[in-house]
mmCIF file of C-alpha atoms in Angstrom:
data_model
loop_
_atom_site.group_PDB
_atom_site.id
_atom_site.type_symbol
_atom_site.label_atom_id
_atom_site.label_comp_id
_atom_site.label_asym_id
_atom_site.label_seq_id
_atom_site.Cartn_x
_atom_site.Cartn_y
_atom_site.Cartn_z
ATOM 1 C CA MET A 1 0.000 0.002 0.002
ATOM 2 C CA SER A 2 1.318 3.423 -0.926
ATOM 3 C CA THR A 3 2.114 5.868 1.861
ATOM 4 C CA CYS A 4 2.073 9.665 1.900
ATOM 5 C CA SER A 5 5.871 9.766 2.007
ATOM 6 C CA THR A 6 6.158 7.408 -0.962
ATOM 7 C CA VAL A 7 3.839 9.575 -3.049
ATOM 8 C CA SER A 8 5.668 12.748 -2.023
ATOM 9 C CA ARG A 9 8.992 11.248 -3.107
ATOM 10 C CA GLN A 10 7.569 10.018 -6.387
ATOM 11 C CA LEU A 11 6.200 13.492 -7.158
ATOM 12 C CA ASP A 12 9.515 15.061 -6.070
ATOM 13 C CA GLU A 13 7.589 17.494 -3.865
ATOM 14 C CA PRO A 14 9.821 20.398 -2.733
ATOM 15 C CA MET A 15 10.615 20.464 0.970
ATOM 16 C CA ALA A 16 11.887 24.037 1.303
ATOM 17 C CA ALA A 17 9.730 26.278 3.506
ATOM 18 C CA THR A 18 7.630 23.448 4.969
ATOM 19 C CA ALA A 19 8.864 23.603 8.579
ATOM 20 C CA VAL A 20 6.541 24.423 11.466
ATOM 21 C CA THR A 21 6.986 27.795 13.153
ATOM 22 C CA ALA A 22 8.287 28.189 16.713
ATOM 23 C CA THR A 23 10.564 30.856 18.090
ATOM 24 C CA THR A 24 11.175 28.608 21.109
ATOM 25 C CA TRP A 25 10.978 24.833 21.600
ATOM 26 C CA LEU A 26 10.136 23.239 24.963
ATOM 27 C CA LEU A 27 10.828 19.494 24.990
ATOM 28 C CA LEU A 28 9.896 17.155 27.850
ATOM 29 C CA GLU A 29 11.041 13.559 28.173
ATOM 30 C CA GLN A 30 8.081 11.194 28.450
ATOM 31 C CA PRO A 31 8.746 7.448 28.159
ATOM 32 C CA GLY A 32 6.112 4.989 27.040
ATOM 33 C CA PRO A 33 3.608 5.086 24.181
ATOM 34 C CA TRP A 34 2.312 8.252 22.565
ATOM 35 C CA GLY A 35 -1.090 8.906 21.053
ATOM 36 C CA ALA A 36 -1.865 11.161 18.104
ATOM 37 C CA LYS A 37 -2.115 14.176 20.446
ATOM 38 C CA ALA A 38 0.728 13.175 22.683
ATOM 39 C CA LEU A 39 0.409 15.889 25.330
ATOM 40 C CA THR A 40 -2.961 14.448 26.337
ATOM 41 C CA SER A 41 -2.626 10.848 25.116
ATOM 42 C CA SER A 42 0.528 9.486 26.708
ATOM 43 C CA HIS A 43 1.571 8.527 30.219
ATOM 44 C CA LEU A 44 1.964 12.215 30.992
ATOM 45 C CA ASP A 45 -0.862 13.399 33.246
ATOM 46 C CA PRO A 46 -3.434 14.602 30.675
ATOM 47 C CA ALA A 47 -4.419 17.505 32.936
ATOM 48 C CA VAL A 48 -0.816 18.707 32.828
ATOM 49 C CA GLY A 49 -0.724 18.190 29.072
ATOM 50 C CA ARG A 50 -3.918 20.168 28.514
ATOM 51 C CA ALA A 51 -2.690 23.004 30.726
ATOM 52 C CA LEU A 52 0.660 23.177 28.900
ATOM 53 C CA ASP A 53 -1.097 23.206 25.536
ATOM 54 C CA ARG A 54 -3.344 26.104 26.641
ATOM 55 C CA ALA A 55 -0.470 28.047 28.183
ATOM 56 C CA ALA A 56 1.666 27.822 25.022
ATOM 57 C CA ARG A 57 -0.944 29.261 22.645
ATOM 58 C CA GLY A 58 0.113 32.549 21.146
ATOM 59 C CA THR A 59 3.510 32.575 22.881
ATOM 60 C CA GLY A 60 5.709 31.325 20.038
ATOM 61 C CA VAL A 61 6.596 28.267 22.152
ATOM 62 C CA ARG A 62 6.041 24.811 20.690
ATOM 63 C CA ILE A 63 5.885 21.962 23.213
ATOM 64 C CA ALA A 64 6.662 18.356 22.306
ATOM 65 C CA LEU A 65 7.421 15.114 24.125
ATOM 66 C CA ILE A 66 10.664 13.270 23.576
ATOM 67 C CA ARG A 67 12.026 9.834 24.470
ATOM 68 C CA ARG A 68 15.261 7.980 23.931
ATOM 69 C CA PRO A 69 15.477 5.650 20.905
ATOM 70 C CA GLY A 70 14.666 2.015 21.574
ATOM 71 C CA ARG A 71 12.004 0.172 23.514
ATOM 72 C CA HIS A 72 9.450 2.406 25.177
ATOM 73 C CA ALA A 73 8.426 0.633 28.336
ATOM 74 C CA ASP A 74 7.085 2.961 31.004
ATOM 75 C CA CYS A 75 6.345 1.469 34.406
ATOM 76 C CA ARG A 76 4.748 4.753 35.487
ATOM 77 C CA THR A 77 7.169 5.041 38.382
ATOM 78 C CA PRO A 78 8.675 8.461 39.189
ATOM 79 C CA SER A 79 11.811 9.071 37.193
ATOM 80 C CA VAL A 80 14.084 11.918 36.282
ATOM 81 C CA ARG A 81 12.918 13.558 33.052
ATOM 82 C CA GLN A 82 15.171 15.509 30.730
ATOM 83 C CA VAL A 83 13.846 18.928 29.681
ATOM 84 C CA TYR A 84 15.213 21.160 26.922
ATOM 85 C CA ALA A 85 14.336 24.701 25.919
ATOM 86 C CA ALA A 86 15.757 26.345 22.808
ATOM 87 C CA HIS A 87 15.291 29.817 21.370
ATOM 88 C CA THR A 88 15.970 29.784 17.629
ATOM 89 C CA VAL A 89 15.982 33.452 16.544
ATOM 90 C CA PRO A 90 19.406 34.438 15.107
ATOM 91 C CA GLY A 91 21.442 36.692 17.354
ATOM 92 C CA ARG A 92 19.611 35.400 20.436
ATOM 93 C CA THR A 93 19.982 31.648 19.936
ATOM 94 C CA TRP A 94 20.339 29.565 23.073
ATOM 95 C CA LEU A 95 19.813 25.986 24.235
ATOM 96 C CA ARG A 96 19.147 25.205 27.909
ATOM 97 C CA SER A 97 18.708 21.897 29.697
ATOM 98 C CA ALA A 98 17.294 20.769 33.013
ATOM 99 C CA ALA A 99 16.028 17.670 34.774
ATOM 100 C CA THR A 100 12.844 17.179 36.772
ATOM 101 C CA THR A 101 10.890 14.413 38.469
ATOM 102 C CA GLU A 102 7.711 16.485 38.416
ATOM 103 C CA PRO A 103 6.538 17.502 34.928
ATOM 104 C CA GLU A 104 3.840 19.706 36.450
ATOM 105 C CA HIS A 105 6.606 22.172 37.345
ATOM 106 C CA LEU A 106 6.646 23.166 33.668
ATOM 107 C CA LEU A 107 3.325 24.915 34.367
ATOM 108 C CA ASP A 108 5.255 27.457 36.447
ATOM 109 C CA LEU A 109 7.317 28.565 33.440
ATOM 110 C CA ASP A 110 6.694 31.966 31.883
ATOM 111 C CA LEU A 111 6.016 30.727 28.352
ATOM 112 C CA SER A 112 5.457 34.216 26.952
ATOM 113 C CA ALA A 113 8.928 35.193 28.135
ATOM 114 C CA LEU A 114 10.398 31.969 26.762
ATOM 115 C CA GLY A 115 8.847 32.749 23.396
ATOM 116 C CA ARG A 116 10.560 36.144 23.438
ATOM 117 C CA GLY A 117 13.915 34.547 24.241
ATOM 118 C CA ASP A 118 14.030 35.105 28.021
ATOM 119 C CA HIS A 119 15.069 31.882 29.785
ATOM 120 C CA ASP A 120 15.062 33.213 33.359
ATOM 121 C CA SER A 121 11.989 31.240 34.442
ATOM 122 C CA PHE A 122 13.429 28.029 32.946
ATOM 123 C CA ASP A 123 16.604 28.510 34.952
ATOM 124 C CA THR A 124 14.752 29.459 38.140
ATOM 125 C CA VAL A 125 11.876 26.960 38.133
ATOM 126 C CA LEU A 126 13.781 23.949 36.791
ATOM 127 C CA GLU A 127 17.301 24.947 37.887
ATOM 128 C CA GLY A 128 18.271 24.859 34.227
ATOM 129 C CA GLY A 129 21.472 25.965 32.588
ATOM 130 C CA PRO A 130 23.260 26.042 29.232
ATOM 131 C CA HIS A 131 23.356 22.769 27.316
ATOM 132 C CA ALA A 132 27.028 21.847 27.155
ATOM 133 C CA GLY A 133 26.843 18.685 25.054
ATOM 134 C CA ASP A 134 26.603 17.888 21.373
ATOM 135 C CA PRO A 135 23.936 19.363 19.098
ATOM 136 C CA LEU A 136 20.571 17.667 19.481
ATOM 137 C CA ALA A 137 18.664 15.808 16.772
ATOM 138 C CA PHE A 138 14.970 15.023 17.298
ATOM 139 C CA VAL A 139 13.506 12.445 14.905
ATOM 140 C CA CYS A 140 9.725 12.262 14.581
ATOM 141 C CA THR A 141 8.599 8.701 15.366
ATOM 142 C CA ASN A 142 4.940 9.081 16.387
ATOM 143 C CA GLY A 143 3.182 6.364 14.410
ATOM 144 C CA LYS A 144 -0.170 7.262 15.993
ATOM 145 C CA ARG A 145 0.117 10.634 14.268
ATOM 146 C CA ASP A 146 1.189 9.149 10.930
ATOM 147 C CA ARG A 147 2.458 5.659 10.198
ATOM 148 C CA CYS A 148 5.304 7.015 8.035
ATOM 149 C CA CYS A 149 6.868 8.536 11.146
ATOM 150 C CA ALA A 150 7.038 5.105 12.775
ATOM 151 C CA LEU A 151 7.978 3.138 9.649
ATOM 152 C CA LEU A 152 10.779 5.516 8.669
ATOM 153 C CA GLY A 153 11.548 7.600 11.735
ATOM 154 C CA ARG A 154 12.080 4.895 14.337
ATOM 155 C CA PRO A 155 14.654 2.948 12.265
ATOM 156 C CA LEU A 156 16.556 6.196 11.606
ATOM 157 C CA ALA A 157 16.646 7.137 15.298
ATOM 158 C CA ALA A 158 17.734 3.613 16.228
ATOM 159 C CA GLU A 159 20.480 3.551 13.585
ATOM 160 C CA LEU A 160 21.850 6.904 14.696
ATOM 161 C CA ALA A 161 21.868 5.896 18.352
ATOM 162 C CA SER A 162 23.420 2.478 17.712
ATOM 163 C CA SER A 163 26.180 4.026 15.597
ATOM 164 C CA GLY A 164 27.252 6.209 18.507
ATOM 165 C CA VAL A 165 25.689 9.537 17.513
ATOM 166 C CA ARG A 166 25.038 11.444 20.727
ATOM 167 C CA GLY A 167 22.124 13.781 21.317
ATOM 168 C CA VAL A 168 19.555 11.747 19.351
ATOM 169 C CA TRP A 169 15.960 11.653 20.586
ATOM 170 C CA GLU A 170 12.580 10.592 19.310
ATOM 171 C CA VAL A 171 9.968 13.362 19.239
ATOM 172 C CA THR A 172 6.189 13.411 18.984
ATOM 173 C CA HIS A 173 5.430 15.761 16.095
ATOM 174 C CA LEU A 174 7.297 18.023 13.683
ATOM 175 C CA GLY A 175 4.712 18.357 10.906
ATOM 176 C CA GLY A 176 5.173 17.268 7.303
ATOM 177 C CA HIS A 177 4.597 13.512 7.715
ATOM 178 C CA ARG A 178 4.935 13.075 3.950
ATOM 179 C CA PHE A 179 8.596 14.106 4.235
ATOM 180 C CA SER A 180 9.403 11.319 6.714
ATOM 181 C CA PRO A 181 11.792 10.707 8.225
ATOM 182 C CA THR A 182 11.765 14.278 9.557
ATOM 183 C CA LEU A 183 13.972 15.799 12.204
ATOM 184 C CA LEU A 184 14.660 19.014 14.081
ATOM 185 C CA VAL A 185 18.220 20.044 14.929
ATOM 186 C CA LEU A 186 19.000 22.315 17.871
ATOM 187 C CA PRO A 187 20.255 24.849 18.832
ATOM 188 C CA TYR A 188 19.586 26.614 15.506
ATOM 189 C CA GLY A 189 16.143 25.125 14.860
ATOM 190 C CA TYR A 190 16.502 23.926 11.271
ATOM 191 C CA ALA A 191 14.153 21.129 10.194
ATOM 192 C CA TYR A 192 15.016 18.411 7.673
ATOM 193 C CA GLY A 193 13.106 15.812 5.703
ATOM 194 C CA ARG A 194 13.706 12.520 3.857
ATOM 195 C CA ALA A 195 16.728 12.147 6.069
ATOM 196 C CA GLY A 196 19.165 9.245 6.051
ATOM 197 C CA ALA A 197 21.663 8.453 8.788
ATOM 198 C CA HIS A 198 24.679 9.643 6.799
ATOM 199 C CA ALA A 199 22.947 12.941 5.959
ATOM 200 C CA VAL A 200 22.012 13.514 9.610
ATOM 201 C CA LYS A 201 25.616 12.966 10.656
ATOM 202 C CA ASP A 202 26.689 15.581 8.099
ATOM 203 C CA VAL A 203 24.086 18.006 9.434
ATOM 204 C CA LEU A 204 25.236 17.519 13.038
ATOM 205 C CA HIS A 205 28.878 17.921 12.050
ATOM 206 C CA ALA A 206 28.000 21.209 10.355
ATOM 207 C CA VAL A 207 26.060 22.423 13.405
ATOM 208 C CA ARG A 208 29.096 21.812 15.608
ATOM 209 C CA GLU A 209 30.949 24.200 13.298
ATOM 210 C CA GLY A 210 28.119 26.746 13.290
ATOM 211 C CA ARG A 211 27.035 25.935 9.721
ATOM 212 C CA VAL A 212 23.816 24.953 7.961
ATOM 213 C CA VAL A 213 23.424 22.098 5.467
ATOM 214 C CA LEU A 214 20.918 23.096 2.786
ATOM 215 C CA ASP A 215 20.381 19.651 1.255
ATOM 216 C CA GLY A 216 17.093 18.324 2.642
ATOM 217 C CA CYS A 217 16.491 21.476 4.709
ATOM 218 C CA ARG A 218 12.841 22.401 5.258
ATOM 219 C CA GLY A 219 13.601 25.760 6.878
ATOM 220 C CA ARG A 220 14.404 27.493 10.131
ATOM 221 C CA THR A 221 11.508 27.208 12.545
ATOM 222 C CA ALA A 222 12.025 30.760 13.843
ATOM 223 C CA TRP A 223 10.357 32.082 10.659
ATOM 224 C CA GLU A 224 6.935 31.790 9.089
ATOM 225 C CA ARG A 225 6.939 29.892 5.807
ATOM 226 C CA PRO A 226 7.535 32.892 3.464
ATOM 227 C CA GLY A 227 10.545 33.815 5.591
ATOM 228 C CA GLN A 228 11.831 30.245 5.506
ATOM 229 C CA ALA A 229 11.687 30.276 1.707
ATOM 230 C CA ALA A 230 13.433 33.637 1.496
ATOM 231 C CA GLU A 231 16.225 32.740 3.902
ATOM 232 C CA LEU A 232 17.026 29.466 2.139
ATOM 233 C CA ALA A 233 17.014 31.241 -1.248
ATOM 234 C CA VAL A 234 19.426 33.920 -0.013
ATOM 235 C CA ARG A 235 21.735 31.265 1.438
ATOM 236 C CA ALA A 236 21.870 29.472 -1.900
ATOM 237 C CA ALA A 237 22.363 32.678 -3.911
ATOM 238 C CA ALA A 238 25.010 34.141 -1.593
ATOM 239 C CA ASP A 239 26.763 30.827 -0.918
ATOM 240 C CA GLU A 240 26.304 31.525 2.797
ATOM 241 C CA TYR A 241 26.236 28.594 5.222
ATOM 242 C CA ARG A 242 27.053 30.183 8.590
ATOM 243 C CA ALA A 243 24.050 29.512 10.801
ATOM 244 C CA ASP A 244 23.364 32.735 12.644
ATOM 245 C CA VAL A 245 24.269 35.462 10.146
ATOM 246 C CA LEU A 246 20.909 35.807 8.328
ATOM 247 C CA THR A 247 17.768 37.336 9.824
ATOM 248 C CA VAL A 248 14.307 37.741 8.308
ATOM 249 C CA LEU A 249 13.509 41.366 9.112
ATOM 250 C CA ARG A 250 9.951 41.433 7.818
ATOM 251 C CA ALA A 251 7.513 39.972 5.320
ATOM 252 C CA ASP A 252 5.322 42.567 3.584
ATOM 253 C CA GLY A 253 2.120 41.451 1.915
ATOM 254 C CA ALA A 254 -0.245 38.555 2.444
ATOM 255 C CA ALA A 255 -1.084 35.256 0.785
ATOM 256 C CA PRO A 256 -0.502 34.481 -1.983
ATOM 257 C CA ARG A 257 2.412 36.924 -2.367
ATOM 258 C CA TRP A 258 4.954 38.468 -0.009
ATOM 259 C CA GLU A 259 8.081 40.570 -0.279
ATOM 260 C CA VAL A 260 10.501 39.391 2.385
ATOM 261 C CA THR A 261 13.517 41.394 3.580
ATOM 262 C CA VAL A 262 16.513 39.334 4.695
ATOM 263 C CA ALA A 263 19.479 40.919 6.463
ATOM 264 C CA HIS A 264 23.063 39.702 6.808
ATOM 265 C CA ALA A 265 25.134 40.411 9.896
ATOM 266 C CA ASP A 266 27.638 42.238 7.668
ATOM 267 C CA GLY A 267 24.996 44.787 6.599
ATOM 268 C CA ARG A 268 23.890 43.346 3.282
ATOM 269 C CA ARG A 269 20.149 43.170 2.540
ATOM 270 C CA TRP A 270 18.022 41.233 0.082
ATOM 271 C CA ARG A 271 14.440 41.535 -1.038
ATOM 272 C CA VAL A 272 12.836 38.242 -1.944
ATOM 273 C CA ALA A 273 9.484 37.868 -3.703
ATOM 274 C CA VAL A 274 7.680 34.736 -2.519
ATOM 275 C CA ARG A 275 4.498 33.409 -4.083
ATOM 276 C CA GLN A 276 2.233 30.730 -2.658
ATOM 277 C CA THR A 277 0.985 28.095 -5.082
ATOM 278 C CA ALA A 278 -0.732 24.726 -4.699
ATOM 279 C CA ALA A 279 1.132 21.531 -5.460
ATOM 280 C CA ALA A 280 -0.275 19.421 -8.266
ATOM 281 C CA PRO A 281 -1.526 16.802 -8.771
ATOM 282 C CA PRO A 282 -3.614 16.445 -5.585
ATOM 283 C CA ARG A 283 -2.168 14.017 -3.068
ATOM 284 C CA ALA A 284 -2.702 12.833 0.512
ATOM 285 C CA GLU A 285 -0.875 15.176 2.880
ATOM 286 C CA SER A 286 -0.759 12.413 5.495
ATOM 287 C CA CYS A 287 -1.582 8.727 5.570
ATOM 288 C CA GLY A 288 -4.662 9.443 7.670
ATOM 289 C CA ALA A 289 -6.082 12.056 5.286
ATOM 290 C CA SER A 290 -9.538 11.197 3.957
ATOM 291 C CA VAL A 291 -9.349 13.570 0.977
ATOM 292 C CA LEU A 292 -6.664 14.554 -1.494
ATOM 293 C CA GLY A 293 -5.296 18.073 -1.374
ATOM 294 C CA GLY A 294 -2.798 20.450 -2.931
ATOM 295 C CA PRO A 295 -0.179 21.329 -0.286
ATOM 296 C CA ALA A 296 0.874 24.969 -0.293
ATOM 297 C CA LEU A 297 4.244 25.640 -1.910
ATOM 298 C CA MET A 298 6.354 28.739 -1.308
ATOM 299 C CA ASP A 299 7.984 29.667 -4.620
ATOM 300 C CA VAL A 300 10.755 32.269 -4.744
ATOM 301 C CA VAL A 301 10.028 34.260 -7.915
ATOM 302 C CA ALA A 302 12.567 37.099 -7.534
ATOM 303 C CA LEU A 303 15.589 37.883 -5.393
ATOM 304 C CA ARG A 304 17.687 41.030 -5.427
ATOM 305 C CA GLU A 305 20.302 42.535 -3.181
ATOM 306 C CA VAL A 306 19.551 46.081 -2.007
ATOM 307 C CA THR A 307 21.421 48.623 0.085
ATOM 308 C CA ALA A 308 20.542 49.534 3.661
ATOM 309 C CA THR A 309 20.284 53.190 2.604
ATOM 310 C CA ARG A 310 17.657 52.371 0.010
ATOM 311 C CA LEU A 311 15.697 50.349 2.533
ATOM 312 C CA ALA A 312 15.754 53.244 5.009
ATOM 313 C CA GLY A 313 14.440 55.586 2.308
ATOM 314 C CA ASP A 314 11.653 53.167 1.431
ATOM 315 C CA GLY A 315 10.691 52.955 5.075
ATOM 316 C CA ALA A 316 10.542 56.716 5.389
ATOM 317 C CA ARG A 317 8.268 56.938 2.345
ATOM 318 C CA ARG A 318 5.946 54.291 3.769
ATOM 319 C CA ALA A 319 5.749 56.229 7.043
ATOM 320 C CA CYS A 320 4.686 59.484 5.314
#
């Protein structure tokens, strides 16, 4: 039987600008099985899960459950849980870690502040601190959400872990099931799809050096999808692979067309025209979809470098 990921590969569906959006990630270790909506359908107290889900809305924080690759027995006995928080906006990127035996303590976090890049509550409530280890790779393996994530994601996570790659976790949901296996890499927050073990190792090696691998990259989760498309296009055009030197300043317009301004740390600026189209022919966007659809594509139709002076003049004219 064909799967959504098989069809997506056969149609050579573009992956650029398909990442979810989150300025900050909050990741809680939860052993055992996960349901389709893992925060409320796992061995985590569903009342805690519901409260976390409500608290995160509108904050820019995306919460997910993680577990170590392998068997997922959970005897429901108290255990130390790993917790990570990562802010992914360039210039303010950080990755913090903590441990807790009481997941309900996450309800005391100031999620609005976390979304803005302030980790004080994480450090105070959970006694967290800077993550000092290797970059982290989170592979989506939640088969209850989409079977492709289990069929393709779990073997990838297991292969990476068994080959000695450190910092590998399974995660509940990253979006884009049809691009399985999918993964998120922290601290920078770039998402990848159709990933193989060798490619993931290359990505992690690059992250250790502060670089981005563009092959298989779905985008940086700090940006909305038009910004993801623009940033990746500028990287390719400028041959720029350093992770934290490009910032999406703004996206003017609305669907189906935007003009996105991307800034380099050295002062260069680009304007990128992005147009939304629908992928054809119609296809299932996940294995559980009951109808066929045309996933939205973000096409870069124009890219030009502009000067900061010109941008300032344009801004003054818009303000008049």
